[in-house]
Amino acid sequence: GTRASITEVKEAFCLDYQNCKSLPLFSNISIALCPLPLPLPFPRLFQNTLGQHGEITMNPTASGALGSLDVFSIPMAARLRSSNAILPFIEKRLLDFRRYGMARGSLGSQLLQSWGFQRDELEDMAESQANMVQLLGGGSEGSSDSD
């Protein structure tokens, strides 16, 4: 087998989403070629039916399990799920941000200004958090996906 291109992976991902029964409230697709982050002396942990680029082969290698020197890359995907159980946490952070980070004269606002943040940037951050609170608290029942 050959390594799939970024375009092929993205198209396969989007096609799979088109066939979903329910779509998430919001999603993000991020695809990139990355080196396999395993140290060289890492023990042999891959089955011998895995090729150099993560493809499954029909002919197993005779050497047994494969290590990080034998496998260069592995295709992988992650699906993150969140529920509205995180809502109190986000609401508290938003309240604290407004109270300690945006209130004029607060230590947090002085610190953020010393880091180079302008007032409009702080307002954008608060608005972004408020939108998350609204999405999770207002219209969603149960859980939402973020891919």
PDB file of C-alpha atoms in Angstrom:
ATOM      1  CA  GLY A   1       0.000   0.000   0.000  1.00  0.00           C
ATOM      2  CA  THR A   2       0.905   3.628  -0.361  1.00  0.00           C
ATOM      3  CA  ARG A   3       0.439   6.521   2.006  1.00  0.00           C
ATOM      4  CA  ALA A   4      -2.824   8.411   1.527  1.00  0.00           C
ATOM      5  CA  SER A   5      -2.502  12.067   0.620  1.00  0.00           C
ATOM      6  CA  ILE A   6      -3.915  14.780   2.849  1.00  0.00           C
ATOM      7  CA  THR A   7      -6.602  15.433   0.227  1.00  0.00           C
ATOM      8  CA  GLU A   8      -7.629  11.753   0.177  1.00  0.00           C
ATOM      9  CA  VAL A   9      -7.899  11.667   3.956  1.00  0.00           C
ATOM     10  CA  LYS A  10      -9.955  14.865   4.033  1.00  0.00           C
ATOM     11  CA  GLU A  11     -12.297  13.601   1.295  1.00  0.00           C
ATOM     12  CA  ALA A  12     -12.799  10.273   3.110  1.00  0.00           C
ATOM     13  CA  PHE A  13     -13.505  12.104   6.358  1.00  0.00           C
ATOM     14  CA  CYS A  14     -16.047  14.439   4.712  1.00  0.00           C
ATOM     15  CA  LEU A  15     -17.726  11.532   2.909  1.00  0.00           C
ATOM     16  CA  ASP A  16     -18.111   9.708   6.206  1.00  0.00           C
ATOM     17  CA  TYR A  17     -19.708  12.815   7.727  1.00  0.00           C
ATOM     18  CA  GLN A  18     -22.212  13.017   4.872  1.00  0.00           C
ATOM     19  CA  ASN A  19     -23.417   9.522   5.796  1.00  0.00           C
ATOM     20  CA  CYS A  20     -23.872  10.343   9.516  1.00  0.00           C
ATOM     21  CA  LYS A  21     -27.361  10.184  10.978  1.00  0.00           C
ATOM     22  CA  SER A  22     -26.734  13.165  13.253  1.00  0.00           C
ATOM     23  CA  LEU A  23     -24.241  15.964  12.791  1.00  0.00           C
ATOM     24  CA  PRO A  24     -22.343  17.660  15.627  1.00  0.00           C
ATOM     25  CA  LEU A  25     -23.083  21.219  16.722  1.00  0.00           C
ATOM     26  CA  PHE A  26     -19.606  22.234  15.609  1.00  0.00           C
ATOM     27  CA  SER A  27     -16.624  20.427  14.155  1.00  0.00           C
ATOM     28  CA  ASN A  28     -13.083  21.024  13.005  1.00  0.00           C
ATOM     29  CA  ILE A  29     -11.009  18.950  10.613  1.00  0.00           C
ATOM     30  CA  SER A  30      -7.261  19.174  11.013  1.00  0.00           C
ATOM     31  CA  ILE A  31      -5.089  16.909   8.887  1.00  0.00           C
ATOM     32  CA  ALA A  32      -1.310  16.980   8.739  1.00  0.00           C
ATOM     33  CA  LEU A  33       1.657  14.766   8.018  1.00  0.00           C
ATOM     34  CA  CYS A  34       3.535  14.248  11.265  1.00  0.00           C
ATOM     35  CA  PRO A  35       6.482  12.044  12.153  1.00  0.00           C
ATOM     36  CA  LEU A  36       5.738   9.089  14.383  1.00  0.00           C
ATOM     37  CA  PRO A  37       6.616  10.397  17.861  1.00  0.00           C
ATOM     38  CA  LEU A  38       8.183   7.247  19.270  1.00  0.00           C
ATOM     39  CA  PRO A  39      11.729   7.121  20.575  1.00  0.00           C
ATOM     40  CA  LEU A  40      14.082   4.935  18.552  1.00  0.00           C
ATOM     41  CA  PRO A  41      14.657   2.251  21.190  1.00  0.00           C
ATOM     42  CA  PHE A  42      10.919   1.886  21.822  1.00  0.00           C
ATOM     43  CA  PRO A  43       9.916  -1.774  22.177  1.00  0.00           C
ATOM     44  CA  ARG A  44       8.288  -3.626  19.353  1.00  0.00           C
ATOM     45  CA  LEU A  45       4.597  -2.921  19.681  1.00  0.00           C
ATOM     46  CA  PHE A  46       3.081  -3.182  16.197  1.00  0.00           C
ATOM     47  CA  GLN A  47       1.771  -6.444  14.763  1.00  0.00           C
ATOM     48  CA  ASN A  48       3.797  -7.980  11.973  1.00  0.00           C
ATOM     49  CA  THR A  49       0.902  -7.442   9.532  1.00  0.00           C
ATOM     50  CA  LEU A  50       1.514  -3.684   9.510  1.00  0.00           C
ATOM     51  CA  GLY A  51       3.428  -2.020   6.671  1.00  0.00           C
ATOM     52  CA  GLN A  52       5.871   0.886   6.865  1.00  0.00           C
ATOM     53  CA  HIS A  53       3.107   3.471   6.438  1.00  0.00           C
ATOM     54  CA  GLY A  54       0.505   1.821   8.664  1.00  0.00           C
ATOM     55  CA  GLU A  55      -1.213  -0.154   5.938  1.00  0.00           C
ATOM     56  CA  ILE A  56      -2.419  -3.656   6.804  1.00  0.00           C
ATOM     57  CA  THR A  57      -0.599  -6.246   4.709  1.00  0.00           C
ATOM     58  CA  MET A  58      -1.728  -9.742   3.793  1.00  0.00           C
ATOM     59  CA  ASN A  59       1.746 -11.234   4.226  1.00  0.00           C
ATOM     60  CA  PRO A  60       3.052 -10.957   7.790  1.00  0.00           C
ATOM     61  CA  THR A  61       6.764 -10.407   8.237  1.00  0.00           C
ATOM     62  CA  ALA A  62       8.692 -13.269   9.776  1.00  0.00           C
ATOM     63  CA  SER A  63      10.401 -11.066  12.357  1.00  0.00           C
ATOM     64  CA  GLY A  64       7.391 -10.899  14.679  1.00  0.00           C
ATOM     65  CA  ALA A  65       6.355  -7.580  16.194  1.00  0.00           C
ATOM     66  CA  LEU A  66       7.546  -4.328  14.604  1.00  0.00           C
ATOM     67  CA  GLY A  67       9.140  -1.334  16.333  1.00  0.00           C
ATOM     68  CA  SER A  68       9.526   2.358  15.590  1.00  0.00           C
ATOM     69  CA  LEU A  69      12.423   1.702  13.182  1.00  0.00           C
ATOM     70  CA  ASP A  70      10.193  -0.535  11.047  1.00  0.00           C
ATOM     71  CA  VAL A  71       7.036   1.627  10.933  1.00  0.00           C
ATOM     72  CA  PHE A  72       7.424   5.215   9.703  1.00  0.00           C
ATOM     73  CA  SER A  73       3.863   6.484  10.031  1.00  0.00           C
ATOM     74  CA  ILE A  74       0.420   5.366  11.113  1.00  0.00           C
ATOM     75  CA  PRO A  75      -2.881   6.867   9.973  1.00  0.00           C
ATOM     76  CA  MET A  76      -4.935   7.930  12.954  1.00  0.00           C
ATOM     77  CA  ALA A  77      -7.979   9.994  13.774  1.00  0.00           C
ATOM     78  CA  ALA A  78      -9.481  11.369  16.935  1.00  0.00           C
ATOM     79  CA  ARG A  79     -13.036  12.215  17.769  1.00  0.00           C
ATOM     80  CA  LEU A  80     -13.591  14.407  20.770  1.00  0.00           C
ATOM     81  CA  ARG A  81     -16.928  14.356  22.537  1.00  0.00           C
ATOM     82  CA  SER A  82     -18.103  16.768  25.130  1.00  0.00           C
ATOM     83  CA  SER A  83     -21.319  17.020  27.050  1.00  0.00           C
ATOM     84  CA  ASN A  84     -23.011  19.943  28.680  1.00  0.00           C
ATOM     85  CA  ALA A  85     -21.535  18.660  31.964  1.00  0.00           C
ATOM     86  CA  ILE A  86     -18.603  20.979  31.226  1.00  0.00           C
ATOM     87  CA  LEU A  87     -20.946  23.982  31.183  1.00  0.00           C
ATOM     88  CA  PRO A  88     -20.426  25.006  34.869  1.00  0.00           C
ATOM     89  CA  PHE A  89     -16.651  24.936  34.335  1.00  0.00           C
ATOM     90  CA  ILE A  90     -16.827  27.202  31.269  1.00  0.00           C
ATOM     91  CA  GLU A  91     -19.339  29.532  32.958  1.00  0.00           C
ATOM     92  CA  LYS A  92     -17.028  29.913  35.973  1.00  0.00           C
ATOM     93  CA  ARG A  93     -14.035  30.668  33.719  1.00  0.00           C
ATOM     94  CA  LEU A  94     -16.071  33.251  31.811  1.00  0.00           C
ATOM     95  CA  LEU A  95     -17.207  34.905  35.054  1.00  0.00           C
ATOM     96  CA  ASP A  96     -13.633  34.951  36.387  1.00  0.00           C
ATOM     97  CA  PHE A  97     -12.298  36.284  33.082  1.00  0.00           C
ATOM     98  CA  ARG A  98     -14.808  39.132  33.096  1.00  0.00           C
ATOM     99  CA  ARG A  99     -14.280  39.872  36.803  1.00  0.00           C
ATOM    100  CA  TYR A 100     -10.503  39.587  37.031  1.00  0.00           C
ATOM    101  CA  GLY A 101      -9.315  39.993  33.454  1.00  0.00           C
ATOM    102  CA  MET A 102     -11.598  42.593  31.929  1.00  0.00           C
ATOM    103  CA  ALA A 103     -12.707  44.791  34.842  1.00  0.00           C
ATOM    104  CA  ARG A 104     -10.904  48.118  34.724  1.00  0.00           C
ATOM    105  CA  GLY A 105      -8.205  48.390  37.350  1.00  0.00           C
ATOM    106  CA  SER A 106      -8.127  44.669  38.154  1.00  0.00           C
ATOM    107  CA  LEU A 107      -4.762  42.969  38.510  1.00  0.00           C
ATOM    108  CA  GLY A 108      -5.660  40.576  35.717  1.00  0.00           C
ATOM    109  CA  SER A 109      -6.412  43.337  33.229  1.00  0.00           C
ATOM    110  CA  GLN A 110      -3.090  45.016  34.016  1.00  0.00           C
ATOM    111  CA  LEU A 111      -1.296  41.705  33.539  1.00  0.00           C
ATOM    112  CA  LEU A 112      -3.042  41.019  30.226  1.00  0.00           C
ATOM    113  CA  GLN A 113      -2.173  44.525  29.016  1.00  0.00           C
ATOM    114  CA  SER A 114       1.467  43.965  29.972  1.00  0.00           C
ATOM    115  CA  TRP A 115       1.370  40.827  27.799  1.00  0.00           C
ATOM    116  CA  GLY A 116       0.219  42.981  24.870  1.00  0.00           C
ATOM    117  CA  PHE A 117      -3.514  42.194  24.792  1.00  0.00           C
ATOM    118  CA  GLN A 118      -5.746  45.092  23.777  1.00  0.00           C
ATOM    119  CA  ARG A 119      -9.253  45.684  25.142  1.00  0.00           C
ATOM    120  CA  ASP A 120     -10.936  44.548  21.910  1.00  0.00           C
ATOM    121  CA  GLU A 121      -8.989  41.268  21.985  1.00  0.00           C
ATOM    122  CA  LEU A 122     -10.177  40.613  25.539  1.00  0.00           C
ATOM    123  CA  GLU A 123     -13.750  41.317  24.468  1.00  0.00           C
ATOM    124  CA  ASP A 124     -13.350  38.846  21.584  1.00  0.00           C
ATOM    125  CA  MET A 125     -12.107  36.177  24.017  1.00  0.00           C
ATOM    126  CA  ALA A 126     -15.054  36.779  26.342  1.00  0.00           C
ATOM    127  CA  GLU A 127     -17.463  36.657  23.401  1.00  0.00           C
ATOM    128  CA  SER A 128     -15.978  33.351  22.252  1.00  0.00           C
ATOM    129  CA  GLN A 129     -16.442  31.849  25.722  1.00  0.00           C
ATOM    130  CA  ALA A 130     -19.975  33.266  25.933  1.00  0.00           C
ATOM    131  CA  ASN A 131     -20.790  31.598  22.601  1.00  0.00           C
ATOM    132  CA  MET A 132     -19.577  28.254  23.987  1.00  0.00           C
ATOM    133  CA  VAL A 133     -21.781  28.733  27.043  1.00  0.00           C
ATOM    134  CA  GLN A 134     -24.756  29.541  24.825  1.00  0.00           C
ATOM    135  CA  LEU A 135     -24.159  26.536  22.552  1.00  0.00           C
ATOM    136  CA  LEU A 136     -23.799  24.104  25.421  1.00  0.00           C
ATOM    137  CA  GLY A 137     -26.476  25.584  27.651  1.00  0.00           C
ATOM    138  CA  GLY A 138     -29.055  26.983  25.300  1.00  0.00           C
ATOM    139  CA  GLY A 139     -29.807  24.700  22.413  1.00  0.00           C
ATOM    140  CA  SER A 140     -28.065  21.406  22.985  1.00  0.00           C
ATOM    141  CA  GLU A 141     -29.475  18.381  24.705  1.00  0.00           C
ATOM    142  CA  GLY A 142     -27.137  15.662  25.879  1.00  0.00           C
ATOM    143  CA  SER A 143     -23.831  15.883  24.101  1.00  0.00           C
ATOM    144  CA  SER A 144     -22.079  17.415  21.153  1.00  0.00           C
ATOM    145  CA  ASP A 145     -19.194  16.271  18.981  1.00  0.00           C
ATOM    146  CA  SER A 146     -16.114  18.196  18.050  1.00  0.00           C
ATOM    147  CA  ASP A 147     -13.998  16.480  15.415  1.00  0.00           C
TER     148      ASP A 147
END
